[in-house]
Coordinates of C-alpha atoms in Angstrom, one line a residue:
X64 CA 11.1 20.1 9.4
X65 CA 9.1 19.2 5.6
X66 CA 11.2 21.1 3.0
X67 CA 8.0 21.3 1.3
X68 CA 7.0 24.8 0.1
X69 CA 4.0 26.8 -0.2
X70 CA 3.5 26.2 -3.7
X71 CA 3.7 22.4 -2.9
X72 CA 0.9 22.5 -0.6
X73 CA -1.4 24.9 -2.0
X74 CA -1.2 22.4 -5.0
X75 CA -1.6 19.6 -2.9
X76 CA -4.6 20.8 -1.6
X77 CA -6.2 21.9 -4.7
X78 CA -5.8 18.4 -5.9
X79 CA -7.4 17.4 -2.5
X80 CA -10.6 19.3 -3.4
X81 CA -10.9 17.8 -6.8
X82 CA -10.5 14.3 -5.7
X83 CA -7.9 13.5 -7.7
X84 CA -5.9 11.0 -5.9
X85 CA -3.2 10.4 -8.6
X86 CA -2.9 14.1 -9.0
X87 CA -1.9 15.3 -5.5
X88 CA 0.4 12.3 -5.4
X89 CA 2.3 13.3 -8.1
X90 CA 2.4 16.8 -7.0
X91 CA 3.9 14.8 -3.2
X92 CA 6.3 13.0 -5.8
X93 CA 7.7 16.1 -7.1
X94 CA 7.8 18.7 -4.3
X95 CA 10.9 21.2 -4.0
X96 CA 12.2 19.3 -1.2
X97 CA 16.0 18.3 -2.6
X98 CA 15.5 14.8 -2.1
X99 CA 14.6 12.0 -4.7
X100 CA 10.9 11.1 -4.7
X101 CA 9.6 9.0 -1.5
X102 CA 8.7 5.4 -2.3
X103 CA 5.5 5.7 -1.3
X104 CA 4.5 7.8 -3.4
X105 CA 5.9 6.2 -6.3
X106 CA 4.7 2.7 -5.5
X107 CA 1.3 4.0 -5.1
X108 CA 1.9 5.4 -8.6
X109 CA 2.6 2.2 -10.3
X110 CA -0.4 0.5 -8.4
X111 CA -2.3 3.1 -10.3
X112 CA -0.9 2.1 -13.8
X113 CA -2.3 -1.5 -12.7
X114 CA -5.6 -0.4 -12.2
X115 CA -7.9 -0.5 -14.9
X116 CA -10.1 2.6 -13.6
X117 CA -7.1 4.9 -13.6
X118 CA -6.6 6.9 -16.7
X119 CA -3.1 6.7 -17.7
X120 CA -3.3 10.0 -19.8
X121 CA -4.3 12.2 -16.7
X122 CA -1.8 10.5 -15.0
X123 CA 1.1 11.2 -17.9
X124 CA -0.4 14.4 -18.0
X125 CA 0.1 15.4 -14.6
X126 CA 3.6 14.4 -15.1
X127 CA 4.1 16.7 -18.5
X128 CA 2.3 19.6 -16.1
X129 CA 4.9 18.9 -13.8
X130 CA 8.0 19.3 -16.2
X131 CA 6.8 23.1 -17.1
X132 CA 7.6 23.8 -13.5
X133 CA 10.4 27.0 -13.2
X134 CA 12.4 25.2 -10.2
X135 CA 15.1 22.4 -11.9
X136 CA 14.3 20.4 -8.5
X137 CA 10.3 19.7 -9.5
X138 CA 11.0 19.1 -13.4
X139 CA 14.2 16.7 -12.5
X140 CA 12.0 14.8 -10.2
X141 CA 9.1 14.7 -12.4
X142 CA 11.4 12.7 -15.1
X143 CA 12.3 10.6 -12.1
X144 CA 9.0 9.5 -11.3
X145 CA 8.5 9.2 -15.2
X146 CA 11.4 6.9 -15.6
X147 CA 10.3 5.1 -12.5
X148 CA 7.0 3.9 -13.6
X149 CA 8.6 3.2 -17.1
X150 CA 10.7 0.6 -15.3
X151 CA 8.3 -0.5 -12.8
X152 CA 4.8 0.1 -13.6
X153 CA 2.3 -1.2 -16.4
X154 CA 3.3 -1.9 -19.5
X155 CA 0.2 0.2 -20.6
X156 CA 2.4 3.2 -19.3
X157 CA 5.0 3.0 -21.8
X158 CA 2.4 2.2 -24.6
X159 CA 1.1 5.8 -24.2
X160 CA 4.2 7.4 -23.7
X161 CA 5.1 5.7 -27.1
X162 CA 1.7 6.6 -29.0
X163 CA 2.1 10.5 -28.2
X164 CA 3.7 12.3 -30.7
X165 CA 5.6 14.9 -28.3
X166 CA 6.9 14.4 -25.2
X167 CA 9.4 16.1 -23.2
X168 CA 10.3 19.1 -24.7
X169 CA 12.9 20.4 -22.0
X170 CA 15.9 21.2 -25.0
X171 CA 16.0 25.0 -23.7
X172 CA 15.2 24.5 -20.4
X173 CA 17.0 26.5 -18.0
X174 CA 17.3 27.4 -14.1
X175 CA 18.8 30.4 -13.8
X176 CA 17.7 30.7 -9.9
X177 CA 21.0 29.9 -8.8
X178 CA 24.7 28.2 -9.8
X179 CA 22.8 24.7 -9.2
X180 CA 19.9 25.7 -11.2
X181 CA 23.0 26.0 -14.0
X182 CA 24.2 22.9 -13.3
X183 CA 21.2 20.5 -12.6
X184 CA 19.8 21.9 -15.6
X185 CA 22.4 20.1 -18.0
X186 CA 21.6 17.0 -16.6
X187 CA 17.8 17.1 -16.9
X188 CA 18.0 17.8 -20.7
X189 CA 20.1 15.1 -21.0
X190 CA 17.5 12.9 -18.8
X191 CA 14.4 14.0 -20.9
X192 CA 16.4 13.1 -24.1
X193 CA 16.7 9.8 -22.5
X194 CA 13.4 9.2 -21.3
X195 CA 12.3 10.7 -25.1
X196 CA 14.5 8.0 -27.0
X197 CA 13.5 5.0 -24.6
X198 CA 9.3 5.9 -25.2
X199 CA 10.4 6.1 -29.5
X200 CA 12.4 2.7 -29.2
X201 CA 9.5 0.8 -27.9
X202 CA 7.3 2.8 -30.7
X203 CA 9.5 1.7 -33.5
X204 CA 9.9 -2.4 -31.8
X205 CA 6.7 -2.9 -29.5
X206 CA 8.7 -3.7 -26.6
X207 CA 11.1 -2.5 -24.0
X208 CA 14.8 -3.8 -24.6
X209 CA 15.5 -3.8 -20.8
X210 CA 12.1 -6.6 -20.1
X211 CA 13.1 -8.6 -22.8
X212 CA 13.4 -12.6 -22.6
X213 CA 17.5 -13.1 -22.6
X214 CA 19.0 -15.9 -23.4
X215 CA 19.9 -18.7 -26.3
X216 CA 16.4 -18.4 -26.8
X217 CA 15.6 -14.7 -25.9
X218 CA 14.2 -12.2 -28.2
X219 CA 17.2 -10.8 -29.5
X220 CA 19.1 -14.5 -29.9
X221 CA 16.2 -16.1 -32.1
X222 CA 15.9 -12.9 -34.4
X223 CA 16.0 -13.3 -38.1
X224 CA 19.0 -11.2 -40.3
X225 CA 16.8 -8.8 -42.0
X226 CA 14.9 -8.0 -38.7
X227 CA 18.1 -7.7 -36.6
X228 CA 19.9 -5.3 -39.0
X229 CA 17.2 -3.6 -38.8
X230 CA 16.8 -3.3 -34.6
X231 CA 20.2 -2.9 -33.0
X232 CA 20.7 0.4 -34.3
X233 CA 17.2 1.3 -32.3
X234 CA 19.4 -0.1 -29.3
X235 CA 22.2 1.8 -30.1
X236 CA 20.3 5.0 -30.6
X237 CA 19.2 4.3 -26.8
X238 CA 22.3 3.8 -25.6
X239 CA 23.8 6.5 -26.8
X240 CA 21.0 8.5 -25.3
X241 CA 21.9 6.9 -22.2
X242 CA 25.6 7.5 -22.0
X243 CA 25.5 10.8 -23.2
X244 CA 23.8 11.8 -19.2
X245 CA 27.7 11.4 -18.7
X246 CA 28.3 12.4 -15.1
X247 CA 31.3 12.3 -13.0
X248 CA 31.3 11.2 -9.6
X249 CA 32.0 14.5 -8.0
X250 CA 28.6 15.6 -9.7
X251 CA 26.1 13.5 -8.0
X252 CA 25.9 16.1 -5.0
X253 CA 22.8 15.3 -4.2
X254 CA 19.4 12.8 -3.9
X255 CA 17.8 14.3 -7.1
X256 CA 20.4 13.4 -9.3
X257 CA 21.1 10.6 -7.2
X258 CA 18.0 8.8 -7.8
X259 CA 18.2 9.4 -11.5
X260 CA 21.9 7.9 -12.0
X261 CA 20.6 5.1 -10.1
X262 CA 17.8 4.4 -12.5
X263 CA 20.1 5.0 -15.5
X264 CA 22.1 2.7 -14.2
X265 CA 19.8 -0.1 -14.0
X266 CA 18.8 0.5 -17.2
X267 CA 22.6 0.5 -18.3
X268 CA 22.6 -3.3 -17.4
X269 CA 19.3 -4.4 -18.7
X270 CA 20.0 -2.6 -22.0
X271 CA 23.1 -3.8 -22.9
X272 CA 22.5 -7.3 -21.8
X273 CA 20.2 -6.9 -25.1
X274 CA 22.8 -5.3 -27.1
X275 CA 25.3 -7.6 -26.4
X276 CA 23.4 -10.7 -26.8
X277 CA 22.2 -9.0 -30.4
X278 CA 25.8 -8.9 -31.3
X279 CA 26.1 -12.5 -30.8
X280 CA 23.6 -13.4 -32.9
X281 CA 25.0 -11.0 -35.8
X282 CA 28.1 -12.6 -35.5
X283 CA 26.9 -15.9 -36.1
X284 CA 25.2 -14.7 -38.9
X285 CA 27.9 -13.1 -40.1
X286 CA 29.7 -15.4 -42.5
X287 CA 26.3 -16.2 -44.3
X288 CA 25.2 -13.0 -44.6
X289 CA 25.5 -11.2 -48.5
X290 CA 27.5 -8.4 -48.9
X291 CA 25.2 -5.2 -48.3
X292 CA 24.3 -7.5 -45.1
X293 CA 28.0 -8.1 -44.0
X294 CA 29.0 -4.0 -44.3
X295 CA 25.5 -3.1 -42.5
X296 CA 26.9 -5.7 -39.7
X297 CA 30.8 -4.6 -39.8
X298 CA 29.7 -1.3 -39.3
X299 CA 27.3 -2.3 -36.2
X300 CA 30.0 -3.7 -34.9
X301 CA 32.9 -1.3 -35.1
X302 CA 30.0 0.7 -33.3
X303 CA 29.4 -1.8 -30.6
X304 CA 33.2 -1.9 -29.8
X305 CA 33.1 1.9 -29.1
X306 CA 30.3 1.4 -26.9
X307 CA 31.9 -1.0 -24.8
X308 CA 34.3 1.4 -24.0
X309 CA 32.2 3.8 -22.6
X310 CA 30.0 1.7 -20.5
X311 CA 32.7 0.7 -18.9
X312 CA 33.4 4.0 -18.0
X313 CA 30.2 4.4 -17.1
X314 CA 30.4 1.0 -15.0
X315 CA 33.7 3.0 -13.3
X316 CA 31.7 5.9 -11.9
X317 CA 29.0 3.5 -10.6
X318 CA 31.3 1.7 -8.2
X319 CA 33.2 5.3 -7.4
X320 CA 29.7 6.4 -6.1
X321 CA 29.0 3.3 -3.6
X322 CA 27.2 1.0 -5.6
X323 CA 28.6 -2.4 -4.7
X324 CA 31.0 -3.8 -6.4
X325 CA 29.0 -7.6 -6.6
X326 CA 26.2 -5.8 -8.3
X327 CA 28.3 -4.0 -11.1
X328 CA 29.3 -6.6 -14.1
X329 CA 32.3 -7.4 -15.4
X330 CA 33.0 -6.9 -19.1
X331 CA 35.0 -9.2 -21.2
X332 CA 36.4 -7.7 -24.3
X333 CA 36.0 -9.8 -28.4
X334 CA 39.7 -10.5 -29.6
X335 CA 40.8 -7.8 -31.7
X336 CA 41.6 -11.0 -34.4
X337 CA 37.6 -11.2 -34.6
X338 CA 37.2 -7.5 -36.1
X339 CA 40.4 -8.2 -38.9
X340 CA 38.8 -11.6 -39.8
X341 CA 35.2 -10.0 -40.3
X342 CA 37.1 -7.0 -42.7
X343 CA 38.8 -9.7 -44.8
X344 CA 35.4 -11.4 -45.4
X345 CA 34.0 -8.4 -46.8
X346 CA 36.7 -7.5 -48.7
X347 CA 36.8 -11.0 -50.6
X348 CA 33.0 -10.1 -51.1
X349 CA 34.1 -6.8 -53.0
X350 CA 36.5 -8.6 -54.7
X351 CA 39.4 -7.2 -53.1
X352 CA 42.6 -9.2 -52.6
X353 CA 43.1 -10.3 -49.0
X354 CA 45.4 -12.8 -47.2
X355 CA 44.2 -16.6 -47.1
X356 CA 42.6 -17.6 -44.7
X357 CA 41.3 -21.1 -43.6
X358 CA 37.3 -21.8 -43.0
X359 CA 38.6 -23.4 -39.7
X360 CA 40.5 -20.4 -38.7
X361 CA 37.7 -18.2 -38.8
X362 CA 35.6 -20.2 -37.2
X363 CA 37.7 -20.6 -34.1
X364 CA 38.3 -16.7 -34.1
X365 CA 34.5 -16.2 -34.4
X366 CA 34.1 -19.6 -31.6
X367 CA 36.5 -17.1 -29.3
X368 CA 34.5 -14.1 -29.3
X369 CA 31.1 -15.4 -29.2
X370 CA 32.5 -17.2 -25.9
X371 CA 34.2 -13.9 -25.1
X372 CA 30.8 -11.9 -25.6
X373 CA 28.4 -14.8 -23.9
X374 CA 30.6 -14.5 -20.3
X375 CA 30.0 -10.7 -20.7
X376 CA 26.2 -11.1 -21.2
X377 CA 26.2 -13.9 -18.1
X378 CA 27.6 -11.2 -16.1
X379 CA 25.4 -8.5 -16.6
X380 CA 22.3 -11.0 -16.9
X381 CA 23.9 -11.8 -13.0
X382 CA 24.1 -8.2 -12.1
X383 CA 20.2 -8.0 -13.4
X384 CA 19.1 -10.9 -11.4
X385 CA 21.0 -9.9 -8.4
X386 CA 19.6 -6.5 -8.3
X387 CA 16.3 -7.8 -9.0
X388 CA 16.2 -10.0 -5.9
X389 CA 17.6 -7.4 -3.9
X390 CA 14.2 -5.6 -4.6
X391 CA 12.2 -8.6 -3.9
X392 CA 13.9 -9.0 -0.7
X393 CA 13.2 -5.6 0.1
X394 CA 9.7 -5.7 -0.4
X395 CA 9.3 -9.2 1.7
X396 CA 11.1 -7.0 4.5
X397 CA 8.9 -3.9 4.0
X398 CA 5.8 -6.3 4.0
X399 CA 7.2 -8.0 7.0
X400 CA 7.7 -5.2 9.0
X401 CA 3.8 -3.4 8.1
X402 CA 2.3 -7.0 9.1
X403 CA 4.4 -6.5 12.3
X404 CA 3.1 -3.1 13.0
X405 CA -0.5 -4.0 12.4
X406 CA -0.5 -6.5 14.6
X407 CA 1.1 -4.2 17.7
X408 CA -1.6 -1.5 17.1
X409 CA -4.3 -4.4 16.9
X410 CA -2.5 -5.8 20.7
X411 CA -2.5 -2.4 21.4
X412 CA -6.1 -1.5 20.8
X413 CA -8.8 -1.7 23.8
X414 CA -11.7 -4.3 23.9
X415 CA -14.6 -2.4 22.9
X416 CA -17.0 -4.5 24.9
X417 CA -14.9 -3.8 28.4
X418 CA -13.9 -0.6 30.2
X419 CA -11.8 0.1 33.3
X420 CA -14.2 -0.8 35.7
X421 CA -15.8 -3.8 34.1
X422 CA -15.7 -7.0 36.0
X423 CA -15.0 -9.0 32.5
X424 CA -12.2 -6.3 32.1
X425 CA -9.6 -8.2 30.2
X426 CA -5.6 -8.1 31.0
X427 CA -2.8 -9.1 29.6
X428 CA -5.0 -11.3 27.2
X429 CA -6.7 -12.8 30.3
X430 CA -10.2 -12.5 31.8
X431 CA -11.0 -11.6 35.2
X432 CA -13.0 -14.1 37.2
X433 CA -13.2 -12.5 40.2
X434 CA -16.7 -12.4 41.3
X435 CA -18.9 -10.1 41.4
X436 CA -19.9 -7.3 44.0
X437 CA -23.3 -8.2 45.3
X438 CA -24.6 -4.5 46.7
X439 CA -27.1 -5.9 48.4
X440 CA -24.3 -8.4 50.7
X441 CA -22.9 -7.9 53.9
X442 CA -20.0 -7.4 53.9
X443 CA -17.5 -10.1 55.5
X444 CA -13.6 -9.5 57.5
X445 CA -13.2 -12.9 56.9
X446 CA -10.2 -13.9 54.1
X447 CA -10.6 -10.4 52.7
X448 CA -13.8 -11.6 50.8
X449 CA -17.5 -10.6 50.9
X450 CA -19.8 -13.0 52.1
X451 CA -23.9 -13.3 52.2
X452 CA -24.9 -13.8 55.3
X453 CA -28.3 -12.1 55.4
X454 CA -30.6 -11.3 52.9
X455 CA -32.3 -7.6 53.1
X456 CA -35.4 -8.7 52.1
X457 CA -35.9 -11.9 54.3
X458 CA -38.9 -11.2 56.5
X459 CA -38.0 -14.4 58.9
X460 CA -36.9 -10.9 62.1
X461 CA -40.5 -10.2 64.0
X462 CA -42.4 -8.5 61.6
X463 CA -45.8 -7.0 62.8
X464 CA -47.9 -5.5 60.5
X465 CA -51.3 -3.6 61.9
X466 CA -53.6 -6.0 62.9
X467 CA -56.4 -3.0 62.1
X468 CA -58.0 -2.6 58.7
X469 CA -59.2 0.6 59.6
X470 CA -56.2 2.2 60.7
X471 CA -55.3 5.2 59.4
X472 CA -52.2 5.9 56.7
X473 CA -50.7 8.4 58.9
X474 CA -49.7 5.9 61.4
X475 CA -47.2 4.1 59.0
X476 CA -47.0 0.6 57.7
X477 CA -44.5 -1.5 60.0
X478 CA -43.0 1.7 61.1
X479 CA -42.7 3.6 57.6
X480 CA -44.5 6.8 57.1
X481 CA -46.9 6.4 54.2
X482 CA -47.7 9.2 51.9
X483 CA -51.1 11.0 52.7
X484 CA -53.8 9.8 50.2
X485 CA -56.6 12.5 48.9
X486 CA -60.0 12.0 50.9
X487 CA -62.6 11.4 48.4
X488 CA -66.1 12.6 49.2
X489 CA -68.3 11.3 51.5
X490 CA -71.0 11.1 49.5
X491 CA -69.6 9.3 46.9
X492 CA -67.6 6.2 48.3
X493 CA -65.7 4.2 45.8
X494 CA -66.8 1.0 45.2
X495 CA -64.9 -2.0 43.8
X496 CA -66.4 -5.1 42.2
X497 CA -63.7 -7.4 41.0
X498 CA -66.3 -10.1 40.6
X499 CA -68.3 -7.8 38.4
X500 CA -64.8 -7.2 36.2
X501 CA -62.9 -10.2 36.7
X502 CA -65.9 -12.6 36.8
X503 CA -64.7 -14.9 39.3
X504 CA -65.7 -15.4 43.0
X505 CA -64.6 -13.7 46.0
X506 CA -64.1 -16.5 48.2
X507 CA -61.1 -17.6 45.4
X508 CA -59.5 -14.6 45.3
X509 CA -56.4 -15.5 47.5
X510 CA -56.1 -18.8 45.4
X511 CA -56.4 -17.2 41.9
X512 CA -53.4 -14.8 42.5
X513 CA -51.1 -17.5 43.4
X514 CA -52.0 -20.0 41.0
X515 CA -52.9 -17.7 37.9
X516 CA -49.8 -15.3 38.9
X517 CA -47.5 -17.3 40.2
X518 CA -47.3 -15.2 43.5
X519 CA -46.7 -12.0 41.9
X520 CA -47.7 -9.2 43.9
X521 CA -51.6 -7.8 43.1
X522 CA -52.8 -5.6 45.6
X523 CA -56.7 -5.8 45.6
X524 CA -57.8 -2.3 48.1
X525 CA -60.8 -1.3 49.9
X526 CA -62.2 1.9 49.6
X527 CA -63.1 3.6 53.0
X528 CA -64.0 7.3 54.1
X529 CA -60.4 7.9 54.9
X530 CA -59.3 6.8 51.1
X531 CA -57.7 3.3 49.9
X532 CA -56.4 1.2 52.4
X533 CA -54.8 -2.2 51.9
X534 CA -56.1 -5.1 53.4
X535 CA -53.3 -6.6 56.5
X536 CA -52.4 -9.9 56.3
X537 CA -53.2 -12.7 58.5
X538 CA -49.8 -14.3 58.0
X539 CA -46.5 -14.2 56.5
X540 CA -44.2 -17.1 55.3
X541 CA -40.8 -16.0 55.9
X542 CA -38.8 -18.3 53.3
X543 CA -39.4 -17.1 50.6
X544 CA -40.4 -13.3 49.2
X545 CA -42.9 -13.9 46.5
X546 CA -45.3 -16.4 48.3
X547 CA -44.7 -13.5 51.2
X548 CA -45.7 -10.6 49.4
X549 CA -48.5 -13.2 47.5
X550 CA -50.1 -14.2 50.3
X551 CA -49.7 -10.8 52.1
X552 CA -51.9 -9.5 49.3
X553 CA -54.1 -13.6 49.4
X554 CA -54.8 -12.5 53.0
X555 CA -56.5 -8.9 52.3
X556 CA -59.8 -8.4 53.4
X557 CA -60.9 -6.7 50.2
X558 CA -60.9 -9.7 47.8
X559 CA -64.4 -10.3 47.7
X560 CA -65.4 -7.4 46.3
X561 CA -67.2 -5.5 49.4
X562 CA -65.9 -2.9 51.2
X563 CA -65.8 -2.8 55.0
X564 CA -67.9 0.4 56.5

């Protein structure tokens, strides 16, 4: 039975009569049902954010409508479907999110319908804080940290000093965002919150891929940095070491949930020798007295943690990749499967050019040949099959016609009643002149009609006192119908025009 309630459908339906498409499916993406939205109605979402006739404000406007919703399930799943098409859909998406000056404004928001209202309710002000953060990072950069190139010559690799000071404290602010969702394993109780970790987790990877492979680059800058530049970057990177700490917590409730353990990374920790060599070169830019130490030894502790920091950035850019073909796999099965379908309901379908009882009736893929039922046959015991043996219309049997002109219609024609014809008056006979109408003489009737006709039957009659009566023939010829029936009518005595008294 649909968990979908009353609200959902009314909804649904208004949407229907407006003829908004994207509309009603987002209202089908966020019902009350305590499930995560259905993949079909999110990929049909980001199919919209790749066409050009779709407005992507009434579409990010039907979301924001969504999130004022009372019920914890339809605003949690409305910031699913957000974060969805964020990750998956158009670019063009995320450029709008980013130009609006307000977005989700679910700080307060509270469902105090129940003890799960209460505690879904933390979770989704967490999420919108997220989902708020991510839309402001790509603002302040013009991109989106997890779809970045990676890399020795990814975006974050080939960044100049001034620039990078500048835009890993935008990827810290993010991450923060993300890690302060903070749930326990024993709080993903159901698909709602599911779905969300899941996402978050994804992003997780993607993200600090970027973050880590920023770090690198700082570090290598480090040393020839001045000293306003080195204290900006010591202090990014005191932060970075706390971060690591709790992704990897983070990481740890992943894999307590079921997430496989292949597709979680592994995370490989700088030498703590790394964060006392980059104090010391600080402190001899203050002017501070520090131990000696050696330009080689620096460089192999800084050669150790950049190596330390690049196997940590391999694994997560593995994780990425494997979860990315994962997806591509799935959708080459999904395809696979709807080709599959289609072509049983296309086996399945009937011939419209056929029915039951047509002798071209096709089964199994196959024709019938058998031959047709002649209805005018005899039929034949002989091999189970119907044979001609004579035809109904040959007139080779004795046939004999009246030999009479002027006998009447109520004795029959070869034994068949004919239908009584009205007795014109007697004073007015009807008189026929074919050579009059047809210009041609009576002695050549007979041979007009079978040349000019072809034998086709053309009944020339003679009007009497009793009516019209058809001239007899003189003879048949029993082979063949059409010179029978022509020279039955060759043979009446009416073709030359006179009429007999």
């Amino acid at each position: 039975m649909s968990g979908q309630s009353i609200t959902d459908r009314i909804t649904a339906a208004q949407h229907s009569v407006t003829g908004s498409a994207v509309s009603k499916t987002v209202c089908k993406a966020t019902t009350h049902e305590i499930m995560g939205p259905k993949k079909k109605h999110l990929d049909y979402l980001i199919h919209c954010t790749n066409e050009m006739n779709v407005n992507i404000p009434q579409l990010a406007d039907s979301l924001f409508e969504r999130t004022t919703n009372t019920s914890w399930v339809v605003v949690f799943k409305s910031l699913i479907t957000t974060h969805h098409l964020m990750v998956y859909g158009n670019e063009r998406f995320v450029q709008y999110l980013a130009s609006r000056n307000t977005l989700f404004n679910l700080s307060n928001f509270l469902d105090k319908s129940g003890l799960q209202g209460y505690d879904m309710s933390t979770f989704i002000r967490r999420y919108s804080r997220y989902l708020n953060e991510k839309a402001v990072s790509y603002r302040q950069v013009a991109f989106d940290f997890t779809k970045v190139k990676r890399g020795v010559d990814g975006v974050m690799r080939t960044m100049n000093t001034e620039k990078l000071l500048k835009t890993i404290p935008i990827i810290q602010n993010q991450m923060d965002a993300l890690l302060d969702f903070n749930v326990n394993a024993n709080e993903l109780t159901n698909g709602v919150i599911n779905a969300a970790f899941m996402l978050l987790f994804k992003d997780s990877i993607r993200l600090f891929a970027a973050y880590n492979e920023g770090i690198i680059n700082l570090l290598e800058k480090y040393f020839d940095m001045k000293k306003v530049q080195c204290k900006e970057g010591l202090d990014i990177y005191k932060k970075f070491l706390t971060r690591m700490t709790r992704i990897s917590e983070f990481l740890k409730v992943a894999e307590q949930v079921g997430i496989d353990r292949g597709d979680i990374p592994d995370l490989s920790q700088a030498p703590s020798s790394l964060l006392d060599a980059l104090e010391q070169h600080l402190a001899s830019l203050e002017g501070k007295k520090v131990k000696d130490s050696t330009a080689a030894s620096r460089a192999s502790t800084l050669s150790n943690a950049v190596s330390s920091l690049a196997n940590t950035g391999m694994s997560f850019t593995k994780a990425d990749e494997r979860e990315k073909q994962a997806a591509l796999e799935e959708e080459q099965a999904r395809l696979k499967a709807l080709k599959e379908q289609r072509l049983k309901e296309l086996s399945k379908r009937p011939s419209f050019a056929t029915t039951d009882t047509s002798p071209v009736a096709t089964t199994g893929g196959s024709i019938s040949t058998a031959p047709a039922i002649d209805l005018f046959s005899t039929p034949s015991c002989s091999n189970g099959a119907l044979k001609m043996e004579n035809d109904l219309f040959d007139l080779q049997t004795t046939f004999q016609p009246p030999v009479q002109p002027s006998t009447s219609m109520a004795s029959g024609w070869g034994g068949y009643s004919m239908p009584p014809v009205n007795q014109p008056q007697p004073n007015a006979p009807l008189q026929v002149d074919f050579e009059s109408a047809f210009g041609s003489k009576a002695g050549s009737s007979s041979q007009d009609l079978d040349d000019l006709a072809g034998g086709i039957l053309k009944p020339t009659m003679v009007a009497t006192a009793q009516g019209l009566v058809p001239n007899m023939p003189e003879k048949l010829v029993s082979d063949d119908l059409d010179s029978s029936l022509a020279n039955l009518v060759g043979s009446l005595g009416i073709g030359n025009g006179t009429t007999k008294k």
